[in-house]
Coordinates of C-alpha atoms in Angstrom, one line a residue:
M526 CA 13.9 44.4 60.6
I527 CA 13.8 41.8 57.9
D528 CA 12.7 38.2 57.8
F529 CA 12.6 35.5 55.1
Y530 CA 10.1 32.9 54.8
A531 CA 9.7 29.6 53.0
Q532 CA 7.6 26.5 52.8
V533 CA 9.3 23.5 54.3
G534 CA 7.6 20.1 54.7
G535 CA 4.2 21.7 54.1
R536 CA 4.7 24.4 56.7
V537 CA 5.7 28.2 56.5
L538 CA 9.0 28.6 58.4
P539 CA 11.8 31.0 58.5
S540 CA 14.0 30.5 55.5
S541 CA 17.4 28.8 55.8
D542 CA 18.8 31.7 53.6
L543 CA 20.2 34.2 56.1
P544 CA 21.5 37.8 55.7
L545 CA 25.2 38.6 56.2
R546 CA 27.5 41.5 55.8
F547 CA 30.9 41.4 54.2
P548 CA 33.8 43.0 56.1
A549 CA 33.6 45.9 53.7
G550 CA 30.0 46.5 54.5
E551 CA 28.1 44.9 51.4
Q552 CA 25.0 42.9 52.0
H553 CA 24.9 39.3 51.1
I554 CA 22.7 36.2 51.5
T555 CA 23.9 32.6 52.4
D556 CA 22.9 30.1 49.7
H557 CA 22.3 26.8 51.6
P558 CA 18.7 25.9 51.3
Y559 CA 16.9 22.9 52.6
D560 CA 16.3 20.2 50.1
D561 CA 12.5 20.6 50.2
E562 CA 12.5 24.4 50.8
T563 CA 10.3 26.6 48.6
P564 CA 10.9 30.3 49.1
L565 CA 7.8 32.4 49.6
Y566 CA 8.2 35.9 50.9
V567 CA 10.5 38.5 52.6
V568 CA 9.0 40.8 55.3
I569 CA 10.6 44.2 55.8
R570 CA 9.4 46.3 58.7
G571 CA 10.8 49.8 59.3
T572 CA 13.0 52.1 57.1
D573 CA 16.6 50.7 57.2
A574 CA 17.8 50.8 53.6
N575 CA 20.2 48.0 54.3
D576 CA 17.1 45.8 54.8
Y577 CA 15.9 46.7 51.3
I578 CA 19.4 45.8 49.9
S579 CA 19.2 42.5 51.7
A580 CA 15.8 41.8 50.3
A581 CA 17.0 42.5 46.8
M582 CA 19.8 40.2 47.2
W583 CA 17.4 37.4 48.5
I584 CA 14.9 38.0 45.7
D585 CA 17.8 37.8 43.1
L586 CA 19.0 34.5 44.7
Q587 CA 15.4 33.1 44.4
R588 CA 15.0 34.2 40.8
Q589 CA 18.3 32.5 40.0
R590 CA 16.8 29.3 41.5
G591 CA 13.7 29.7 39.4
F592 CA 11.3 30.8 42.1
R593 CA 8.7 33.7 42.2
V594 CA 8.6 35.4 45.6
A595 CA 6.7 38.3 47.2
A596 CA 8.0 41.3 49.3
I597 CA 5.6 42.2 52.2
I598 CA 6.3 45.8 53.2
P599 CA 3.5 46.7 55.8
Y600 CA 4.8 50.2 56.4
L601 CA 5.8 52.0 53.1
P602 CA 8.8 54.2 53.9
G603 CA 8.5 57.6 52.4
A604 CA 4.7 57.4 51.8
R605 CA 4.1 60.7 53.8
Q606 CA 6.7 62.4 51.5
D607 CA 4.2 62.4 48.8
R608 CA 4.8 65.8 47.4
G609 CA 7.5 68.6 47.5
K610 CA 11.2 68.4 47.1
P611 CA 12.8 66.0 47.4
F612 CA 10.0 63.7 46.3
G613 CA 10.8 61.0 48.9
A614 CA 7.8 58.8 47.9
Q615 CA 9.4 58.4 44.5
V616 CA 12.9 57.9 45.8
Y617 CA 11.7 55.0 47.9
A618 CA 9.4 53.6 45.4
R619 CA 12.3 53.3 43.0
L620 CA 14.3 51.5 45.7
I621 CA 11.4 49.1 46.1
N622 CA 11.0 48.5 42.3
A623 CA 14.7 47.8 42.1
M624 CA 14.2 44.8 44.3
S625 CA 12.2 43.2 41.5
A626 CA 9.8 41.3 43.5
D627 CA 7.0 39.4 41.6
Q628 CA 4.6 40.9 44.0
V629 CA 4.7 43.7 46.6
I630 CA 2.2 43.8 49.5
T631 CA 1.5 46.7 51.8
F632 CA -0.9 47.8 54.5
D633 CA -3.0 50.9 54.7
P634 CA -0.6 53.4 53.0
H635 CA -0.7 57.0 53.9
S636 CA -2.2 58.2 50.6
P637 CA -2.7 56.9 47.1
V638 CA 0.5 58.7 45.7
M639 CA 3.3 56.2 46.6
P640 CA 1.1 53.0 45.8
G641 CA 0.8 54.5 42.2
L642 CA 4.6 54.5 41.9
I643 CA 5.3 50.8 42.9
N644 CA 5.2 47.8 40.4
N645 CA 3.2 44.8 41.2
L646 CA 1.6 46.3 44.3
T647 CA -1.3 44.9 46.3
V648 CA -2.8 47.3 49.0
V649 CA -4.4 45.8 51.9
D650 CA -7.1 48.0 53.6
S651 CA -7.1 48.4 57.3
T652 CA -10.9 47.9 58.1
E653 CA -10.8 44.2 58.7
A654 CA -7.8 44.5 61.0
V655 CA -9.5 47.4 63.0
L656 CA -12.7 45.4 63.5
K657 CA -10.9 42.1 64.6
G658 CA -8.4 44.1 66.7
L659 CA -11.2 45.8 68.7
S660 CA -13.5 42.6 68.8
G661 CA -12.0 41.1 71.9
H662 CA -12.3 44.1 74.1
A663 CA -16.0 44.6 74.4
L664 CA -15.7 48.4 73.6
A665 CA -19.2 49.9 72.8
L666 CA -18.6 52.7 70.3
D667 CA -20.9 55.6 69.5
G668 CA -18.9 57.1 66.5
I669 CA -15.8 57.3 64.5
I670 CA -13.5 60.4 64.4
A671 CA -11.1 61.1 61.5
P672 CA -8.3 63.4 62.6
D673 CA -8.4 65.4 59.3
A674 CA -10.0 65.4 55.8
G675 CA -7.1 63.1 54.5
A676 CA -8.1 60.4 57.0
R677 CA -11.8 60.7 56.5
N678 CA -12.1 58.0 53.8
R679 CA -10.3 55.5 56.0
A680 CA -12.4 56.4 59.1
A681 CA -15.6 56.3 57.0
K682 CA -14.9 52.6 55.9
V683 CA -14.8 51.5 59.6
A684 CA -17.8 53.7 60.4
A685 CA -19.7 52.0 57.6
A686 CA -18.9 48.5 58.8
L687 CA -20.0 49.3 62.3
N688 CA -23.0 51.4 61.2
L689 CA -21.8 54.5 63.1
P690 CA -21.5 58.3 62.4
V691 CA -18.2 59.8 61.4
Y692 CA -16.9 63.1 62.6
T693 CA -13.8 65.0 61.2
G694 CA -11.1 67.1 62.9
S695 CA -8.7 69.5 61.7
K696 CA -5.4 71.2 62.4
K697 CA -2.8 73.6 60.9
R698 CA 0.8 72.6 60.4
N699 CA 3.7 75.0 59.9
S700 CA 5.4 73.7 56.9
R701 CA 8.7 75.2 58.0
T702 CA 8.9 74.1 61.7
G703 CA 6.3 71.2 61.7
E704 CA 4.5 72.9 64.6
L705 CA 0.8 71.9 64.9
T706 CA -1.8 74.3 66.0
D707 CA -5.5 75.3 65.9
F708 CA -6.9 71.8 66.5
E709 CA -10.6 71.6 65.9
C710 CA -13.2 68.7 65.8
E711 CA -16.6 68.6 64.3
Y712 CA -19.4 68.9 66.9
I713 CA -20.3 65.6 68.5
P714 CA -23.9 65.7 69.8
D715 CA -23.5 62.4 71.9
R716 CA -21.3 63.9 74.7
G717 CA -21.6 60.8 76.8
G718 CA -20.6 58.3 74.1
R719 CA -17.3 56.5 73.4
F720 CA -15.5 57.3 70.1
L721 CA -12.7 55.7 68.0
I722 CA -10.2 57.7 66.4
V723 CA -8.9 56.1 63.2
D724 CA -5.7 57.1 61.3
D725 CA -2.9 55.5 59.4
I726 CA 0.2 56.6 61.4
C727 CA 1.1 57.8 64.9
D728 CA 4.5 59.3 64.9
G729 CA 5.1 61.6 67.7
G730 CA 1.5 61.7 68.9
R731 CA 0.7 65.4 69.0
T732 CA -2.0 65.0 66.3
F733 CA -4.0 62.8 68.6
I734 CA -3.5 64.6 71.9
G735 CA -4.5 67.9 70.1
L736 CA -7.5 66.3 68.6
A737 CA -8.6 64.7 71.9
N738 CA -8.3 68.0 73.6
A739 CA -10.4 69.9 70.8
A740 CA -13.0 67.1 71.0
A741 CA -13.4 67.9 74.7
L742 CA -14.0 64.2 75.5
D743 CA -12.7 62.4 78.7
P744 CA -9.9 59.7 78.4
E745 CA -12.4 56.9 79.1
Q746 CA -14.5 58.0 76.1
L747 CA -11.6 57.8 73.5
V748 CA -10.1 54.9 71.7
L749 CA -7.3 55.2 69.2
W750 CA -6.5 53.1 66.2
V751 CA -3.4 53.7 64.1
S752 CA -2.3 51.1 61.6
H753 CA 1.4 52.0 62.0
G754 CA 2.6 52.7 65.5
V755 CA 5.9 54.6 65.0
F756 CA 5.5 56.2 68.6
S757 CA 8.7 58.4 68.4
G758 CA 9.3 61.3 70.6
R759 CA 8.4 62.1 74.1
Y760 CA 4.6 61.9 74.0
G761 CA 4.1 58.2 74.7
H762 CA 3.1 58.5 78.3
L763 CA 0.7 61.4 77.4
L764 CA -1.0 59.2 74.7
Q765 CA -1.6 56.5 77.4
K766 CA -3.1 58.9 79.8
R767 CA -5.4 60.6 77.0
F768 CA -6.9 57.4 75.7
D769 CA -8.8 54.4 77.3
H770 CA -7.3 51.9 74.7
I771 CA -4.6 52.4 71.9
F772 CA -4.4 49.8 69.1
T773 CA -1.8 49.4 66.4
T774 CA -0.2 46.7 64.4
D775 CA 3.4 45.3 64.4
S776 CA 4.2 46.9 61.1
H777 CA 6.9 49.2 62.3
P778 CA 9.5 48.5 65.1
G779 CA 8.2 51.4 67.1
H780 CA 5.1 49.6 68.0
R781 CA 7.0 48.2 71.1
N782 CA 7.1 51.5 72.9
E783 CA 6.2 50.7 76.4
D784 CA 5.4 54.3 77.2
V785 CA 2.4 54.0 74.9
G786 CA 1.3 50.5 76.0
A787 CA -0.6 49.9 72.8
W788 CA -2.6 46.6 72.1
I789 CA -0.8 45.0 69.2
V790 CA -2.6 43.4 66.2
P791 CA -0.3 41.1 64.2
V792 CA -0.5 42.5 60.6
L793 CA 1.1 39.4 58.6
P794 CA -2.1 37.2 58.6
Y795 CA -3.9 40.0 56.6
L796 CA -1.1 40.4 54.1
T797 CA 0.1 36.8 53.5
K798 CA -3.5 35.8 52.4
E799 CA -3.1 38.3 49.6
I800 CA -0.1 36.5 47.9
S801 CA -1.1 35.5 44.4
L802 CA 2.0 34.2 42.7

């Protein structure tokens, strides 16, 4: 999914520049701007490589017109491929750098590895979005749970903002098959409380179902926040049954999965305010 935005008559509106595809398959952009149109930014959601080529075309068009523009990429493709062979994070980072945006803005990346490979990058933390996303639901929380050690820093920021304790889970992953086993959760003394699990990505959902079972808490005691709701696979209905509330943003097209029934927090307001061109 890709969208272009511009300032027209003092308002931010969809740009008049539209993507198109030539009969042979190449991406292109129409060149018919409004008289008072100032291009601002392109938003890319998801992982379609054609969207990145379209974004590069749009950015080149604005460069030739004399404008500086930003690329907003809420979900960084390849961020989980931050080691091993092929080095996916580096491959996707090179693609993003080739777009030559004057600023790139992303939301809650999986790890520090890929952000270190992208030029002109601004990283937006998820804590503010978590707090505002939950604020309208009167959810009294007693603690925050990180699914594993890699997610603890993210969860700890939310815990600190809410003055709550943080607990950490763990699991084992078979690197060859991807199978997840041996879920554990740090002992939670308040067995009657309600707890928020905080992580960056929910793909198939097995991590969170396994963690919920390991914590031995009832569904009404568990709330889930994931910054990027991919929600692939067949576990959507199981997630819905295992958690009282599920929250995510619209950073990835998968957030619409009706089997999950997540509450959606629009991510753009947290990203556009970081534009500094």
